[in-house]
PDB file of C-alpha atoms in Angstrom:
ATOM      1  CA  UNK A 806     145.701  99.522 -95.667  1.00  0.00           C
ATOM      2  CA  UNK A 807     148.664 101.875 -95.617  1.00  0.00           C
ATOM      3  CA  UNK A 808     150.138 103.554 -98.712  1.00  0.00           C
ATOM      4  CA  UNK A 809     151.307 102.159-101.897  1.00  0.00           C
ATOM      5  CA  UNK A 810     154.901 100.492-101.153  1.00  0.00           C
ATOM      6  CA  UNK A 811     156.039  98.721-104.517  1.00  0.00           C
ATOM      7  CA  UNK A 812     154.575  98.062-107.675  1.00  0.00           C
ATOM      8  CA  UNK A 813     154.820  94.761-109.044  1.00  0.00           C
ATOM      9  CA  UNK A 814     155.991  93.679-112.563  1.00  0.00           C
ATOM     10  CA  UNK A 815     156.009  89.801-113.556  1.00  0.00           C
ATOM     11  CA  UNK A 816     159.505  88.909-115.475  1.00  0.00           C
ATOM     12  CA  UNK A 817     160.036  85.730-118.228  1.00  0.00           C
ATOM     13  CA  UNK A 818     163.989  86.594-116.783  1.00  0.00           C
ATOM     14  CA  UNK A 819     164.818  88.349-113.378  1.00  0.00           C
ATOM     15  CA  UNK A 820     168.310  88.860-114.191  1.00  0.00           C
ATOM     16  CA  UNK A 821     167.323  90.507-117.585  1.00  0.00           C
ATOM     17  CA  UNK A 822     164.600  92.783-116.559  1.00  0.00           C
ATOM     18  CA  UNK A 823     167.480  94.061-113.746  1.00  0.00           C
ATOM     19  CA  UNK A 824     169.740  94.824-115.962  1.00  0.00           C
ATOM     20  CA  UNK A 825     167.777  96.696-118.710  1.00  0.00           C
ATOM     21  CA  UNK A 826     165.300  98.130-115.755  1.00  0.00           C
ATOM     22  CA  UNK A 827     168.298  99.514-113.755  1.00  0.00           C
ATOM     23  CA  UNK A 828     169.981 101.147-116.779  1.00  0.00           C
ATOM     24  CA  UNK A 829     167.111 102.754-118.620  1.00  0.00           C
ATOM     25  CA  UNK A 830     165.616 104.385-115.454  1.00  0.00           C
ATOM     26  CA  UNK A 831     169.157 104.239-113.232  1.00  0.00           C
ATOM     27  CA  UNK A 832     167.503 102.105-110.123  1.00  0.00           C
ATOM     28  CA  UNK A 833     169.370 100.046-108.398  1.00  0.00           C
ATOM     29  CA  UNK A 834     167.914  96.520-107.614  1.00  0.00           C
ATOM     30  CA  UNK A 835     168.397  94.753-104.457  1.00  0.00           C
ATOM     31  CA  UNK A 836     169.764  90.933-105.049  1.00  0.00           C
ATOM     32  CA  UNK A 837     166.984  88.246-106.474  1.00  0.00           C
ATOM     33  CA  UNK A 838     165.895  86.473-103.646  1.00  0.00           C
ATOM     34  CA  UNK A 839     163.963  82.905-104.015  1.00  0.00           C
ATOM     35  CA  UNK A 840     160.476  82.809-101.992  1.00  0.00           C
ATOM     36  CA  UNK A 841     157.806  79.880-102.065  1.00  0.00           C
ATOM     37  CA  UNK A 842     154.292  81.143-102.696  1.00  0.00           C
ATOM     38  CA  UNK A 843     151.934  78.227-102.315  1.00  0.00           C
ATOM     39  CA  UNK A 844     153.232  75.651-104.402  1.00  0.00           C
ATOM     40  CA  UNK A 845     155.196  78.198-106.285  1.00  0.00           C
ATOM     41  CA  UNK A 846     158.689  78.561-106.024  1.00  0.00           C
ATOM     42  CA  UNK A 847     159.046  82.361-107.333  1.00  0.00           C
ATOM     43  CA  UNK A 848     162.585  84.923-107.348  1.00  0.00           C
ATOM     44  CA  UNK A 849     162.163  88.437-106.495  1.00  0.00           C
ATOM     45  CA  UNK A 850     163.955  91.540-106.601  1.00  0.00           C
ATOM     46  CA  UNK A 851     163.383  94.622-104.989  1.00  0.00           C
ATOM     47  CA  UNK A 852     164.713  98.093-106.116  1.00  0.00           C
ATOM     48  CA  UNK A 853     166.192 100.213-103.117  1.00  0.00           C
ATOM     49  CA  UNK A 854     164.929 103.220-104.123  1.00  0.00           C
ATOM     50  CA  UNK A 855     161.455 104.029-103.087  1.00  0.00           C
ATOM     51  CA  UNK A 856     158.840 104.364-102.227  1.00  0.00           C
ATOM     52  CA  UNK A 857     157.360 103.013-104.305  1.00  0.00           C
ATOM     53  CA  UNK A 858     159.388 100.178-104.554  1.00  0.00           C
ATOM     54  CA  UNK A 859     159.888  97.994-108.130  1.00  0.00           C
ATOM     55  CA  UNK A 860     159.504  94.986-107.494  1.00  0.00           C
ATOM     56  CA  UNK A 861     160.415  91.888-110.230  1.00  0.00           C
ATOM     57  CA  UNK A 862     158.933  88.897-109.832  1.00  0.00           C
ATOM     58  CA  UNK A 863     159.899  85.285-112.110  1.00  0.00           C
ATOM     59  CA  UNK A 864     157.670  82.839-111.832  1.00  0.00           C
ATOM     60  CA  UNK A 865     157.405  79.090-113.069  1.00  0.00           C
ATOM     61  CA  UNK A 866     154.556  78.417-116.289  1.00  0.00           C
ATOM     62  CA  UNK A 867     152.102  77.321-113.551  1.00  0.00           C
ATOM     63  CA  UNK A 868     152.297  80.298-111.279  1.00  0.00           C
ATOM     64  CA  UNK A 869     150.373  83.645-111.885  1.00  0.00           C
ATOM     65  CA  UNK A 870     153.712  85.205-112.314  1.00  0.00           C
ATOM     66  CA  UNK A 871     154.314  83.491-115.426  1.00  0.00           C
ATOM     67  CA  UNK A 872     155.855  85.858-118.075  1.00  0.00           C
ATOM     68  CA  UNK A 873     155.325  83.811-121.110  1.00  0.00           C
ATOM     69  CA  UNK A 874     154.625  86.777-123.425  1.00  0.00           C
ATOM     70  CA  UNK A 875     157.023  88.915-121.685  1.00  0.00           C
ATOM     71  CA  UNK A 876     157.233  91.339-118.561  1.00  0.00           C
ATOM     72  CA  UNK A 877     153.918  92.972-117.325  1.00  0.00           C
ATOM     73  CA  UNK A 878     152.698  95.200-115.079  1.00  0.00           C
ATOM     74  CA  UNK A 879     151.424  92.657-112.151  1.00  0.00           C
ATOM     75  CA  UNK A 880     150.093  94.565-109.172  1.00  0.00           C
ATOM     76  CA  UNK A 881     150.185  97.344-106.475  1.00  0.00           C
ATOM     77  CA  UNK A 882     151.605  96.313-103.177  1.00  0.00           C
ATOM     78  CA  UNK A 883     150.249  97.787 -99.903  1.00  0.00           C
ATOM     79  CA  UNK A 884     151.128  97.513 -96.215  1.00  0.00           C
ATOM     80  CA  UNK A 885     147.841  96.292 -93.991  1.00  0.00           C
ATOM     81  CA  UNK A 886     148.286  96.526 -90.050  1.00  0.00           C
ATOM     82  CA  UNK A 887     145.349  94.519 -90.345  1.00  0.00           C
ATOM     83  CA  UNK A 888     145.680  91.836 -92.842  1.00  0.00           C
ATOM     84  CA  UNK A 889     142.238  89.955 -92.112  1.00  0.00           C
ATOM     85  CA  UNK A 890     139.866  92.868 -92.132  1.00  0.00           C
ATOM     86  CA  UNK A 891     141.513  94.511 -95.531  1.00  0.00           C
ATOM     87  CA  UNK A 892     141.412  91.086 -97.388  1.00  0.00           C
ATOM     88  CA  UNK A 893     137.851  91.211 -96.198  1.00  0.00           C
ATOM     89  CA  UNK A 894     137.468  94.687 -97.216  1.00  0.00           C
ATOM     90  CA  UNK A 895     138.656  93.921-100.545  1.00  0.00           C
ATOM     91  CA  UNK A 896     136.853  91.257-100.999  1.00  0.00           C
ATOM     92  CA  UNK A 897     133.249  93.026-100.295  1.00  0.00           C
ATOM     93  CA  UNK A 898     134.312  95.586-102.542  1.00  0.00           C
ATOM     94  CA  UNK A 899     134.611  93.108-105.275  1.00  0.00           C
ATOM     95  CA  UNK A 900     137.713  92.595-105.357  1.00  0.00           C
ATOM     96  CA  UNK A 901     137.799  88.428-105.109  1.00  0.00           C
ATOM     97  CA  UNK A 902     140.670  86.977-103.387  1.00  0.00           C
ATOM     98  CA  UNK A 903     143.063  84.763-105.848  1.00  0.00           C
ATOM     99  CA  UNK A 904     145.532  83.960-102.827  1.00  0.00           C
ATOM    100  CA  UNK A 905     144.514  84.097 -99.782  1.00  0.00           C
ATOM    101  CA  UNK A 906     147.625  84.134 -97.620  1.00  0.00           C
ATOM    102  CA  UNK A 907     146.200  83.330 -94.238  1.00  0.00           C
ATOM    103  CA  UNK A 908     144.968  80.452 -95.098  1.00  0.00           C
ATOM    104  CA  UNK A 909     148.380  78.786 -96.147  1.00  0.00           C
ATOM    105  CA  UNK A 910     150.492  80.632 -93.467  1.00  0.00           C
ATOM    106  CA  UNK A 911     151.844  83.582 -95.242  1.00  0.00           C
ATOM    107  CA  UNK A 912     151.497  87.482 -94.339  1.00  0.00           C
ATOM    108  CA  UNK A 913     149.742  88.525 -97.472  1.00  0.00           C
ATOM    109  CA  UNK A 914     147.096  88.604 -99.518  1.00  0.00           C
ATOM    110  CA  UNK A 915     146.135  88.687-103.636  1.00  0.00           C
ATOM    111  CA  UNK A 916     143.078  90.264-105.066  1.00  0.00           C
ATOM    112  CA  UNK A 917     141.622  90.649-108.626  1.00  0.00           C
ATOM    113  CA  UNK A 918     141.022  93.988-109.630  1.00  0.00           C
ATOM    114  CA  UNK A 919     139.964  93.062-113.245  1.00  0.00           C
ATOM    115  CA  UNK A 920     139.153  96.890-114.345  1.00  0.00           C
ATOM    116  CA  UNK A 921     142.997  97.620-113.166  1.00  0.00           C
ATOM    117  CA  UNK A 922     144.328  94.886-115.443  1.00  0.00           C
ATOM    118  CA  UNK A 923     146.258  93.865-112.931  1.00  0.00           C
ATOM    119  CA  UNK A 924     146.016  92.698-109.211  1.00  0.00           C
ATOM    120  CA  UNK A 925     145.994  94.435-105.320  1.00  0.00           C
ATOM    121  CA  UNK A 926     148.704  92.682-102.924  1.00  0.00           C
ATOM    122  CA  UNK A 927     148.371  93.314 -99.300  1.00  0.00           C
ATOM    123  CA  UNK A 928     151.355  92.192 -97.102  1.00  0.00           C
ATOM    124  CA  UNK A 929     151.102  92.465 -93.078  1.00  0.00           C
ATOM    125  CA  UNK A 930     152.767  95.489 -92.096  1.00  0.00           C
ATOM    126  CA  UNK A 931     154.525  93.206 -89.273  1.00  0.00           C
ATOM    127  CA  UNK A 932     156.397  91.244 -92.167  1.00  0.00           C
ATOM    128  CA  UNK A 933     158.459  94.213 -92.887  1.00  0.00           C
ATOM    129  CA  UNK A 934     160.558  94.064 -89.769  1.00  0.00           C
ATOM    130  CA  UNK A 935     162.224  90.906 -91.447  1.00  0.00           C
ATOM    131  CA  UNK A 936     165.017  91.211 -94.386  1.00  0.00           C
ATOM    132  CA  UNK A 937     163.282  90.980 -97.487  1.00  0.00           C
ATOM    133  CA  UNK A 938     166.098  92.021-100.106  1.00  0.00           C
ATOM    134  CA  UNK A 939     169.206  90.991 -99.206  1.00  0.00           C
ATOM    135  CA  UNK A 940     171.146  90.437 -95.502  1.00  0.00           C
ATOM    136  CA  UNK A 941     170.863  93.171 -93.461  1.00  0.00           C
ATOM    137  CA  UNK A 942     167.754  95.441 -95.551  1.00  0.00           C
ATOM    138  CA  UNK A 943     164.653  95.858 -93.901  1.00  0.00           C
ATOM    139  CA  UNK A 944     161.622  98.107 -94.867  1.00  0.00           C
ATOM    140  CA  UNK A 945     159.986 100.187 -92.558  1.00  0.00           C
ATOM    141  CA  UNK A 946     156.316  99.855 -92.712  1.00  0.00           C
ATOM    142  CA  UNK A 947     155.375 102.883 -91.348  1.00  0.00           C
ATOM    143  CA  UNK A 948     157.797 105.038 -93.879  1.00  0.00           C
ATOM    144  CA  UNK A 949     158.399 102.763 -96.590  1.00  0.00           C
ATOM    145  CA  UNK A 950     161.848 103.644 -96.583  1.00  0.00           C
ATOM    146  CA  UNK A 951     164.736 100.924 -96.825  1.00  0.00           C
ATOM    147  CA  UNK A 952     167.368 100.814 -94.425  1.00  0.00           C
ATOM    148  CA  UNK A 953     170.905  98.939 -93.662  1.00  0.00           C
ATOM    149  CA  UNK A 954     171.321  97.129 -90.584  1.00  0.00           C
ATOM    150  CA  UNK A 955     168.598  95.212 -88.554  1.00  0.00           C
ATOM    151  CA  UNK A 956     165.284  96.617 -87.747  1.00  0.00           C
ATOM    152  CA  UNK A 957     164.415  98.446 -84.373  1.00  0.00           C
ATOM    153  CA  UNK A 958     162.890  95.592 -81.958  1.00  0.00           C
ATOM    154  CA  UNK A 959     163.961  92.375 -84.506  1.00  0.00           C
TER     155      UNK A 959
END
């Protein structure tokens, strides 16, 4: 796994938590985007300033992003150039898988981390070189940083 890239925060209201996140700590938010997790159908926003990145995350009642009781600290997200052997990693260390991205196609991974309170995400480092806030922003897995414009190689 590489560094910490964003830290994850489940939202009962995306819009909301923008809004009062991006005037009480003056971040800007990329645009919520809509992303299917599963069987989940989940909108995200990503601040631009990082790392690490903020990341907000509405979720329907069924999903393990719901928000019922109101936003929470959800999990750390880390880039993995080797998605398979950190999920296993994780995994041996305890750490049981609750989503186990291979298996339904997508370029992540969730863990439990019960003592945390929260969970451990680990994205493939290769899913970066796609736009993942808004037209034209990539992340850079190897810096974390966010850029304009398409990524080197895309």
């Amino acid at each position: 796994m590489r560094g910490l890239y964003h830290v994850g925060f489940a939202v009962p209201d995306i819009e909301a938590a923008r809004g009062a996140v991006g005037r009480a700590l003056s971040v800007e938010f990329g645009p919520p985007r809509p992303r299917q997790i599963g069987d989940w159908a989940i909108w995200v926003a990503l601040s631009i300033e990082g790392p690490p990145f903020l990341e907000l995350i509405e979720g329907p009642a069924d999903s393990p992003w719901a928000a019922p009781d109101g936003s929470r600290f959800d999990h750390l997200g880390f880039w993995s150039a080797r998605l398979a052997d950190d999920r296993d990693m994780l995994a041996a260390r305890g750490c049981r898988i609750l989503l186990d991205g291979l298996k339904a196609g997508l370029p992540m991974s969730f863990h439990e981390v019960p003592e945390l309170g929260a969970r451990i995400e680990v994205v493939d480092a290769s899913a970066a070189r796609a736009p993942l806030l808004a037209d034209r922003i990539v992340i850079d897995p190897l810096t974390t940083t966010l850029s304009l414009g398409e990524a080197p190689g895309v």
